[in-house]
Amino acid sequence: MNTVFGKFLTQGAKHSIAALFFIYVVISIVLLLLTISLFVTPGIKDMVERIESVSRDYEITTVKSNIERFISSRAQILQDIAQSPVIVNSAMQSSSNNVYLKDFMEDLLLFGKKEEFYLANILGQLVYKANSDDERHINPEEAWFIDLLDNKKNFTFEVIEENDEFLFQIAVPIKFKHLAEGVFFANVKIDPAIITGIDFTQKSRALLLKSRDGKVLKTDLEHIVAPLELKRNLPEIESELSYIFDQNLLEREQQQLLSGITIRLVAVTVVSFLLLTVIGYKIILAPYRNLRLSEEKLRVVNENLEVLKNDAVTVSDRMQAILESAAEAIITINDQGAIRSFNRAAEVMFDYKETDILGENVKILMPSPYREEHDKYLTSYMKTRKKNMIGEKKEEIAIRKNGEIFPIDLSVSQVRADGELLFTGLISDITERKKAEENLAQANTELEEFAYRTSHDLRSPILSCISLLDMTEQSIRESDQDNAIFTLSYAQISLKKLETLIRDILALTETKNKEEEEQEIDFPIMVHDALDKLAHMDGFKDIDIHKDFQFDQKLFTKKLRLCMILENLISNTIKYRDPEKKYSYAKISTREENDHFVLEVKDNGLGIPKDNQDKLFTMFKRFHPKVAFGSGLGLYLMKKSADVLNGEISFNDHGEGSLFRLSIPFYRKVF
Amino acid sequence: MILSRVIVVDDCDADQFISKIIINRYDSNIEVLQAYDGEEALDILDSQENKPQVIFLDINMPRMDGHEFLKIYSERKDQQAPVVVMLTSSSQERDKESCRTHQCVKQYLEKPLKKEDLEQVCKIIIPLNANISNKSKT
């Protein structure tokens, strides 16, 4: 017996858990990455920005004052720088637009009183350029205060007029490469004689100067480079600047910020862990607990099923018992036709043992041509599912092990058991019923024939008599006595005929209805009595009767029936003797043959015409017109009686007369 | 002379006797042949040169009955064939119908034979005789 559920957790459930776990891990990683990118990355970015801004604040608040100090203390150096000769690159071009100094001045005034050191420096350079022929080139990339150039928009410049001389004071905010910034002031004196014009627009800032040789030069401010003197003093300035910066302070600030980042990271990790724990519980633990609960439920269900199964087994046993004790044969086959079950009644009906026939094809229980066609029926049913046989009770024929074919009632039903399609056939042997039906049909036919014939045969002699009596009457009136007697004799014949017929009909009715007990028969005595009874018949004396009784067993049978057959057989030999033969005989003999009592009556009489021998033993058959009168019921009566005695009567043509043979079983039947 | 020769086919002596008396009372010149069953009737018909004009035929007879006789007789294509008049004590419809299927059966009478029946039979015979004589003339 299999358990209903082999395992509590099915393979499917296990796979589901594995899949859930996998999903959990993936989701955890994704969430972790997500939290890091959401919280940590912006945080760190923020930190870095703050470090920068702190640094800037530091520059602005602390470094600024230091630089101011530095600038004021190094004013002379800066002054020197401003007044040092500068080199202007060769990008000075001659210009056709001459601007007069006066205009330039006006422009400068309009521009504002305070202008740049830058311009001062430029002007300084220009003056230098105008006063010297030294055209040294300096690579602009080597300029250390390149930032100055970037901030040129912020420079301020002032023109001071002194004793017909112009003093250009220029203030330029500078930004050192090492975060420090400040403003340089410079005063430059330019001999106005060399300034020929100014090109000072939004797009370009250039001065037009007249050199000594009389050429007008355009100075492009974009191409101003550092003064040589300043470059020379650079290492000194740098060392001066280095102490300005408080390295420790910066480091402390940065340390603080870094620890802030660490704390954030830890917090993010803790939050992530908590989040993952919650999610983990939701995704894995809760389903797993549910699974455990279902497993428990499943176990209970399983136990219940086990109980049910045990009940089912009991029911199944009972069903088996019912099947076995059923009166009808019950046979189960599969869709191939192989026999799967065969109950007791089937064993008895077909004479096969269940153990022998299981697995055999059911067609061995069918005679030809059904046997050959059954496979086709099954295949066609499996294909079309057209229910020709299923459900309805049908009359079929079957064959026993010994080859005997018998009629059956068959009803087939279809069941599906253990995933297999089975057909159950319910079979009852209807041999008895069919026999009864046939007998009934035959009895009906006979009754009809009987009614028809009696209506005719009974009426016919009466009609004749009426006519004959009419004639007799007429003859008497005419005093023709001879004729009257003649017609009367015919009337008598007709009435006798009627009487015979009525007697036979009565005998037949009795034969059909009479119930009689079997008794022991002394056959020789019976023959003797019969001959006595028939001795008065015409022609009895003309027949030589032989007796040969070889049967020496006790004979049990129905006496009146046997007697009737015997008397009929003897009277027939007398009635239908052949008058043309000089010697007529009848031989009555008995013997035992195959447990049967056999009686033969043989004569050399008229016999039965060959073409009529098949109609023998039917009602109202007569074969000899003009020879004696018979109702045509005699042989029919004999046949019926022989049936009642479970025997058979037959006729043989032995060439010169008839030979009737009666064969009946002589053992007393036990039921 | 309309009827000169008839045959009565019946197994019953009394009925044979009655039929003969009636026929002779109707016309004593009519010759009455007798057969006791179908077979005998066929034999007589075959053996007689001067064929009877009418066959009075019973149905229930031994050996060969009226129906069997008609079956064989109908298959004979004889111009001179006598007409058949059923004379039987059967009033069963199935017998009547069965007999009517044969063309040679002209009348269905129930026993006993009566004078009026014979007159009817003569009326049937006359036109038939006329036809036959016409045919022989042409």
CSV table of N, CA and C in Angstrom, one decimal, chain B residues 7-119:
chain,number,residue,atom,x,y,z
B,7,ILE,N,-64.5,-30.8,-63.2
B,7,ILE,CA,-63.8,-31.7,-62.3
B,7,ILE,C,-63.9,-31.1,-60.9
B,8,VAL,N,-64.2,-31.9,-59.9
B,8,VAL,CA,-64.3,-31.5,-58.5
B,8,VAL,C,-63.1,-32.1,-57.8
B,9,VAL,N,-62.3,-31.2,-57.2
B,9,VAL,CA,-61.1,-31.6,-56.4
B,9,VAL,C,-61.4,-31.4,-55.0
B,10,ASP,N,-61.6,-32.5,-54.2
B,10,ASP,CA,-61.9,-32.5,-52.8
B,10,ASP,C,-61.6,-33.8,-52.2
B,11,ASP,N,-61.0,-33.8,-51.0
B,11,ASP,CA,-60.7,-35.1,-50.3
B,11,ASP,C,-61.8,-35.7,-49.6
B,12,CYS,N,-62.9,-34.9,-49.4
B,12,CYS,CA,-64.0,-35.4,-48.6
B,12,CYS,C,-65.0,-36.1,-49.5
B,13,ASP,N,-65.3,-37.3,-49.2
B,13,ASP,CA,-66.3,-38.1,-49.9
B,13,ASP,C,-67.6,-37.5,-49.9
B,14,ALA,N,-68.0,-37.0,-48.7
B,14,ALA,CA,-69.4,-36.4,-48.6
B,14,ALA,C,-69.5,-35.2,-49.5
B,15,ASP,N,-68.4,-34.4,-49.5
B,15,ASP,CA,-68.5,-33.1,-50.3
B,15,ASP,C,-68.5,-33.4,-51.8
B,16,GLN,N,-67.7,-34.4,-52.1
B,16,GLN,CA,-67.7,-34.9,-53.5
B,16,GLN,C,-69.1,-35.3,-53.9
B,17,PHE,N,-69.7,-36.1,-53.1
B,17,PHE,CA,-71.1,-36.6,-53.3
B,17,PHE,C,-72.1,-35.4,-53.5
B,18,ILE,N,-72.0,-34.5,-52.6
B,18,ILE,CA,-72.9,-33.3,-52.6
B,18,ILE,C,-72.7,-32.5,-53.9
B,19,SER,N,-71.5,-32.2,-54.2
B,19,SER,CA,-71.2,-31.4,-55.4
B,19,SER,C,-71.7,-32.1,-56.7
B,20,LYS,N,-71.5,-33.4,-56.7
B,20,LYS,CA,-71.9,-34.2,-57.9
B,20,LYS,C,-73.4,-34.1,-58.0
B,21,ILE,N,-74.2,-34.4,-56.9
B,21,ILE,CA,-75.6,-34.3,-56.9
B,21,ILE,C,-76.1,-33.0,-57.4
B,22,ILE,N,-75.6,-31.9,-56.8
B,22,ILE,CA,-76.0,-30.6,-57.2
B,22,ILE,C,-75.8,-30.3,-58.6
B,23,ILE,N,-74.6,-30.6,-59.1
B,23,ILE,CA,-74.2,-30.3,-60.5
B,23,ILE,C,-75.2,-31.1,-61.4
B,24,ASN,N,-75.4,-32.3,-61.1
B,24,ASN,CA,-76.3,-33.1,-62.0
B,24,ASN,C,-77.7,-32.7,-61.9
B,25,ARG,N,-78.2,-32.2,-60.7
B,25,ARG,CA,-79.5,-31.7,-60.7
B,25,ARG,C,-79.7,-30.4,-61.5
B,26,TYR,N,-78.6,-29.6,-61.6
B,26,TYR,CA,-78.6,-28.4,-62.4
B,26,TYR,C,-78.7,-28.8,-63.9
B,27,ASP,N,-77.8,-29.7,-64.3
B,27,ASP,CA,-77.8,-30.2,-65.7
B,27,ASP,C,-77.2,-31.6,-65.7
B,28,SER,N,-78.1,-32.6,-65.9
B,28,SER,CA,-77.7,-34.0,-65.8
B,28,SER,C,-76.7,-34.4,-66.9
B,29,ASN,N,-76.5,-33.5,-67.9
B,29,ASN,CA,-75.6,-33.8,-68.9
B,29,ASN,C,-74.2,-33.5,-68.6
B,30,ILE,N,-74.0,-32.8,-67.6
B,30,ILE,CA,-72.6,-32.4,-67.2
B,30,ILE,C,-71.9,-33.6,-66.6
B,31,GLU,N,-70.7,-33.8,-67.2
B,31,GLU,CA,-69.9,-34.9,-66.7
B,31,GLU,C,-69.1,-34.4,-65.6
B,32,VAL,N,-69.1,-35.2,-64.4
B,32,VAL,CA,-68.4,-34.7,-63.2
B,32,VAL,C,-67.2,-35.7,-63.0
B,33,LEU,N,-65.9,-35.1,-63.2
B,33,LEU,CA,-64.7,-35.9,-62.8
B,33,LEU,C,-64.4,-35.6,-61.3
B,34,GLN,N,-63.7,-36.6,-60.7
B,34,GLN,CA,-63.4,-36.4,-59.3
B,34,GLN,C,-61.9,-36.6,-59.0
B,35,ALA,N,-61.4,-35.7,-58.2
B,35,ALA,CA,-60.0,-35.9,-57.8
B,35,ALA,C,-59.9,-35.7,-56.3
B,36,TYR,N,-59.1,-36.5,-55.5
B,36,TYR,CA,-59.1,-36.4,-54.1
B,36,TYR,C,-58.0,-35.5,-53.5
B,37,ASP,N,-57.1,-35.0,-54.4
B,37,ASP,CA,-56.2,-34.0,-54.0
B,37,ASP,C,-55.6,-33.4,-55.2
B,38,GLY,N,-54.7,-32.4,-55.0
B,38,GLY,CA,-54.1,-31.6,-56.1
B,38,GLY,C,-53.4,-32.5,-57.1
B,39,GLU,N,-52.6,-33.4,-56.6
B,39,GLU,CA,-51.8,-34.2,-57.4
B,39,GLU,C,-52.6,-35.1,-58.4
B,40,GLU,N,-53.7,-35.6,-57.8
B,40,GLU,CA,-54.5,-36.5,-58.6
B,40,GLU,C,-55.2,-35.6,-59.7
B,41,ALA,N,-55.6,-34.4,-59.3
B,41,ALA,CA,-56.3,-33.5,-60.2
B,41,ALA,C,-55.4,-33.2,-61.4
B,42,LEU,N,-54.0,-32.9,-61.1
B,42,LEU,CA,-53.1,-32.7,-62.2
B,42,LEU,C,-53.0,-33.9,-63.1
B,43,ASP,N,-52.9,-35.0,-62.5
B,43,ASP,CA,-52.8,-36.3,-63.3
B,43,ASP,C,-54.0,-36.4,-64.2
B,44,ILE,N,-55.2,-36.2,-63.7
B,44,ILE,CA,-56.4,-36.3,-64.5
B,44,ILE,C,-56.4,-35.3,-65.6
B,45,LEU,N,-56.1,-34.1,-65.3
B,45,LEU,CA,-56.1,-33.0,-66.3
B,45,LEU,C,-55.1,-33.4,-67.4
B,46,ASP,N,-53.9,-33.9,-67.0
B,46,ASP,CA,-52.9,-34.3,-68.0
B,46,ASP,C,-53.4,-35.5,-68.9
B,47,SER,N,-54.2,-36.4,-68.3
B,47,SER,CA,-54.5,-37.6,-69.0
B,47,SER,C,-55.7,-37.4,-69.9
B,48,GLN,N,-56.6,-36.5,-69.6
B,48,GLN,CA,-57.8,-36.3,-70.3
B,48,GLN,C,-57.6,-35.5,-71.6
B,49,GLU,N,-58.1,-36.1,-72.7
B,49,GLU,CA,-58.0,-35.3,-73.9
B,49,GLU,C,-59.0,-34.2,-74.0
B,50,ASN,N,-60.2,-34.6,-73.6
B,50,ASN,CA,-61.3,-33.6,-73.5
B,50,ASN,C,-61.3,-32.9,-72.2
B,51,LYS,N,-60.7,-31.8,-72.2
B,51,LYS,CA,-60.4,-31.1,-70.9
B,51,LYS,C,-61.8,-30.6,-70.3
B,52,PRO,N,-61.9,-30.7,-68.9
B,52,PRO,CA,-63.1,-30.1,-68.3
B,52,PRO,C,-63.0,-28.6,-68.4
B,53,GLN,N,-64.2,-28.0,-68.4
B,53,GLN,CA,-64.2,-26.5,-68.5
B,53,GLN,C,-64.0,-25.8,-67.2
B,54,VAL,N,-64.4,-26.4,-66.1
B,54,VAL,CA,-64.3,-25.8,-64.8
B,54,VAL,C,-63.7,-26.7,-63.8
B,55,ILE,N,-62.8,-26.2,-63.0
B,55,ILE,CA,-62.2,-27.0,-61.9
B,55,ILE,C,-62.8,-26.4,-60.6
B,56,PHE,N,-63.6,-27.2,-59.9
B,56,PHE,CA,-64.0,-26.8,-58.5
B,56,PHE,C,-63.0,-27.3,-57.6
B,57,LEU,N,-62.3,-26.3,-56.9
B,57,LEU,CA,-61.1,-26.7,-56.1
B,57,LEU,C,-61.3,-26.4,-54.6
B,58,ASP,N,-61.0,-27.4,-53.8
B,58,ASP,CA,-61.0,-27.2,-52.4
B,58,ASP,C,-59.6,-26.7,-52.0
B,59,ILE,N,-59.5,-26.3,-50.7
B,59,ILE,CA,-58.2,-25.8,-50.3
B,59,ILE,C,-57.5,-26.9,-49.4
B,60,ASN,N,-58.1,-27.3,-48.4
B,60,ASN,CA,-57.5,-28.2,-47.4
B,60,ASN,C,-57.6,-29.6,-47.9
B,61,MET,N,-56.5,-30.1,-48.4
B,61,MET,CA,-56.5,-31.5,-48.8
B,61,MET,C,-55.1,-32.1,-48.5
B,62,PRO,N,-55.1,-33.4,-48.3
B,62,PRO,CA,-53.8,-34.0,-48.0
B,62,PRO,C,-52.9,-34.0,-49.3
B,63,ARG,N,-51.7,-34.4,-49.1
B,63,ARG,CA,-50.7,-34.5,-50.1
B,63,ARG,C,-50.4,-33.1,-50.8
B,64,MET,N,-51.3,-32.7,-51.7
B,64,MET,CA,-51.1,-31.4,-52.4
B,64,MET,C,-52.4,-30.6,-52.2
B,65,ASP,N,-52.3,-29.5,-51.5
B,65,ASP,CA,-53.6,-28.8,-51.2
B,65,ASP,C,-53.9,-27.8,-52.3
B,66,GLY,N,-55.0,-27.1,-52.1
B,66,GLY,CA,-55.4,-26.1,-53.2
B,66,GLY,C,-54.4,-25.1,-53.6
B,67,HIS,N,-53.8,-24.5,-52.6
B,67,HIS,CA,-52.8,-23.4,-52.8
B,67,HIS,C,-51.6,-24.0,-53.7
B,68,GLU,N,-51.1,-25.2,-53.3
B,68,GLU,CA,-50.0,-25.8,-54.0
B,68,GLU,C,-50.4,-26.1,-55.4
B,69,PHE,N,-51.7,-26.6,-55.6
B,69,PHE,CA,-52.2,-26.9,-56.9
B,69,PHE,C,-52.2,-25.6,-57.8
B,70,LEU,N,-52.7,-24.6,-57.2
B,70,LEU,CA,-52.8,-23.3,-58.0
B,70,LEU,C,-51.5,-22.8,-58.5
B,71,LYS,N,-50.5,-23.0,-57.6
B,71,LYS,CA,-49.1,-22.5,-57.9
B,71,LYS,C,-48.6,-23.2,-59.1
B,72,ILE,N,-48.8,-24.5,-59.1
B,72,ILE,CA,-48.3,-25.3,-60.3
B,72,ILE,C,-49.1,-25.1,-61.5
B,73,TYR,N,-50.4,-25.0,-61.3
B,73,TYR,CA,-51.4,-24.9,-62.4
B,73,TYR,C,-51.2,-23.5,-63.1
B,74,SER,N,-51.0,-22.5,-62.4
B,74,SER,CA,-50.8,-21.1,-62.9
B,74,SER,C,-49.6,-21.0,-63.9
B,75,GLU,N,-48.6,-21.8,-63.5
B,75,GLU,CA,-47.4,-21.7,-64.4
B,75,GLU,C,-47.6,-22.4,-65.7
B,76,ARG,N,-48.7,-23.2,-65.9
B,76,ARG,CA,-48.9,-23.8,-67.2
B,76,ARG,C,-49.5,-22.8,-68.1
B,77,LYS,N,-48.9,-22.6,-69.3
B,77,LYS,CA,-49.5,-21.7,-70.3
B,77,LYS,C,-50.3,-22.4,-71.3
B,78,ASP,N,-51.5,-22.8,-70.8
B,78,ASP,CA,-52.4,-23.6,-71.7
B,78,ASP,C,-53.6,-22.8,-72.1
B,79,GLN,N,-53.7,-22.6,-73.4
B,79,GLN,CA,-54.8,-21.8,-74.0
B,79,GLN,C,-56.2,-22.3,-73.6
B,80,GLN,N,-56.2,-23.6,-73.6
B,80,GLN,CA,-57.5,-24.3,-73.4
B,80,GLN,C,-57.8,-24.5,-71.9
B,81,ALA,N,-56.9,-23.9,-71.0
B,81,ALA,CA,-57.0,-24.2,-69.6
B,81,ALA,C,-58.4,-23.9,-69.0
B,82,PRO,N,-58.9,-24.8,-68.3
B,82,PRO,CA,-60.2,-24.6,-67.7
B,82,PRO,C,-60.1,-23.5,-66.6
B,83,VAL,N,-61.2,-22.8,-66.3
B,83,VAL,CA,-61.2,-21.8,-65.3
B,83,VAL,C,-61.3,-22.5,-63.9
B,84,VAL,N,-60.8,-21.8,-62.9
B,84,VAL,CA,-60.8,-22.4,-61.6
B,84,VAL,C,-61.9,-21.7,-60.7
B,85,VAL,N,-62.7,-22.5,-60.1
B,85,VAL,CA,-63.7,-21.9,-59.1
B,85,VAL,C,-63.4,-22.6,-57.8
B,86,MET,N,-63.0,-21.7,-56.8
B,86,MET,CA,-62.7,-22.2,-55.5
B,86,MET,C,-64.0,-22.7,-54.9
B,87,LEU,N,-64.0,-23.8,-54.3
B,87,LEU,CA,-65.2,-24.3,-53.6
B,87,LEU,C,-64.6,-24.9,-52.3
B,88,THR,N,-64.8,-24.1,-51.2
B,88,THR,CA,-64.1,-24.5,-50.0
B,88,THR,C,-65.0,-24.1,-48.8
B,89,SER,N,-64.7,-24.7,-47.6
B,89,SER,CA,-65.4,-24.3,-46.4
B,89,SER,C,-64.6,-23.3,-45.6
B,90,SER,N,-63.5,-22.8,-46.2
B,90,SER,CA,-62.8,-21.8,-45.6
B,90,SER,C,-63.3,-20.4,-45.9
B,91,SER,N,-63.7,-19.6,-44.9
B,91,SER,CA,-64.1,-18.3,-45.2
B,91,SER,C,-63.0,-17.3,-44.8
B,92,GLN,N,-61.8,-17.8,-44.6
B,92,GLN,CA,-60.7,-17.0,-44.1
B,92,GLN,C,-60.3,-16.0,-45.2
B,93,GLU,N,-60.1,-14.8,-44.8
B,93,GLU,CA,-59.7,-13.8,-45.8
B,93,GLU,C,-58.3,-14.1,-46.4
B,94,ARG,N,-57.4,-14.7,-45.6
B,94,ARG,CA,-56.0,-14.9,-46.1
B,94,ARG,C,-56.1,-16.0,-47.2
B,95,ASP,N,-57.1,-16.9,-47.1
B,95,ASP,CA,-57.2,-17.9,-48.2
B,95,ASP,C,-57.8,-17.2,-49.5
B,96,LYS,N,-58.8,-16.4,-49.3
B,96,LYS,CA,-59.4,-15.7,-50.4
B,96,LYS,C,-58.3,-14.9,-51.2
B,97,GLU,N,-57.6,-14.1,-50.4
B,97,GLU,CA,-56.6,-13.2,-51.0
B,97,GLU,C,-55.5,-14.0,-51.8
B,98,SER,N,-55.1,-15.1,-51.1
B,98,SER,CA,-54.1,-15.9,-51.8
B,98,SER,C,-54.6,-16.5,-53.1
B,99,CYS,N,-55.9,-16.9,-53.1
B,99,CYS,CA,-56.4,-17.4,-54.4
B,99,CYS,C,-56.6,-16.4,-55.5
B,100,ARG,N,-57.0,-15.2,-55.1
B,100,ARG,CA,-57.2,-14.1,-56.0
B,100,ARG,C,-55.9,-13.7,-56.8
B,101,THR,N,-54.8,-14.0,-56.2
B,101,THR,CA,-53.6,-13.6,-56.9
B,101,THR,C,-53.4,-14.4,-58.2
B,102,HIS,N,-54.1,-15.5,-58.3
B,102,HIS,CA,-54.0,-16.3,-59.5
B,102,HIS,C,-55.1,-15.9,-60.5
B,103,GLN,N,-54.6,-15.6,-61.7
B,103,GLN,CA,-55.6,-15.2,-62.7
B,103,GLN,C,-56.6,-16.2,-63.1
B,104,CYS,N,-56.2,-17.5,-63.1
B,104,CYS,CA,-57.1,-18.5,-63.5
B,104,CYS,C,-58.3,-18.7,-62.5
B,105,VAL,N,-58.2,-18.1,-61.3
B,105,VAL,CA,-59.3,-18.3,-60.3
B,105,VAL,C,-60.4,-17.2,-60.6
B,106,LYS,N,-61.5,-17.6,-61.0
B,106,LYS,CA,-62.6,-16.7,-61.4
B,106,LYS,C,-63.7,-16.5,-60.3
B,107,GLN,N,-63.8,-17.4,-59.4
B,107,GLN,CA,-64.8,-17.3,-58.5
B,107,GLN,C,-64.4,-18.0,-57.2
B,108,TYR,N,-64.9,-17.4,-56.0
B,108,TYR,CA,-64.6,-18.0,-54.7
B,108,TYR,C,-65.9,-18.4,-54.1
B,109,LEU,N,-66.2,-19.7,-54.0
B,109,LEU,CA,-67.5,-20.1,-53.4
B,109,LEU,C,-67.2,-20.8,-52.1
B,110,GLU,N,-68.2,-20.6,-51.2
B,110,GLU,CA,-68.1,-21.4,-50.0
B,110,GLU,C,-69.1,-22.6,-50.1
B,111,LYS,N,-68.7,-23.7,-49.4
B,111,LYS,CA,-69.5,-24.9,-49.5
B,111,LYS,C,-70.8,-24.7,-48.7
B,112,PRO,N,-71.8,-25.4,-48.9
B,112,PRO,CA,-72.0,-26.3,-50.0
B,112,PRO,C,-72.3,-25.6,-51.4
B,113,LEU,N,-72.1,-26.3,-52.4
B,113,LEU,CA,-72.4,-25.8,-53.8
B,113,LEU,C,-73.9,-25.6,-53.9
B,114,LYS,N,-74.3,-24.5,-54.5
B,114,LYS,CA,-75.7,-24.3,-54.7
B,114,LYS,C,-76.1,-24.1,-56.2
B,115,LYS,N,-77.3,-24.2,-56.5
B,115,LYS,CA,-77.8,-24.1,-57.9
B,115,LYS,C,-77.4,-22.7,-58.5
B,116,GLU,N,-77.6,-21.6,-57.6
B,116,GLU,CA,-77.3,-20.3,-58.1
B,116,GLU,C,-75.9,-20.1,-58.4
B,117,ASP,N,-75.0,-20.8,-57.6
B,117,ASP,CA,-73.6,-20.7,-57.9
B,117,ASP,C,-73.3,-21.2,-59.3
B,118,LEU,N,-73.9,-22.3,-59.6
B,118,LEU,CA,-73.6,-22.8,-60.9
B,118,LEU,C,-74.1,-21.9,-62.1
B,119,GLU,N,-75.2,-21.2,-61.8
B,119,GLU,CA,-75.7,-20.2,-62.8
B,119,GLU,C,-74.6,-19.1,-63.0
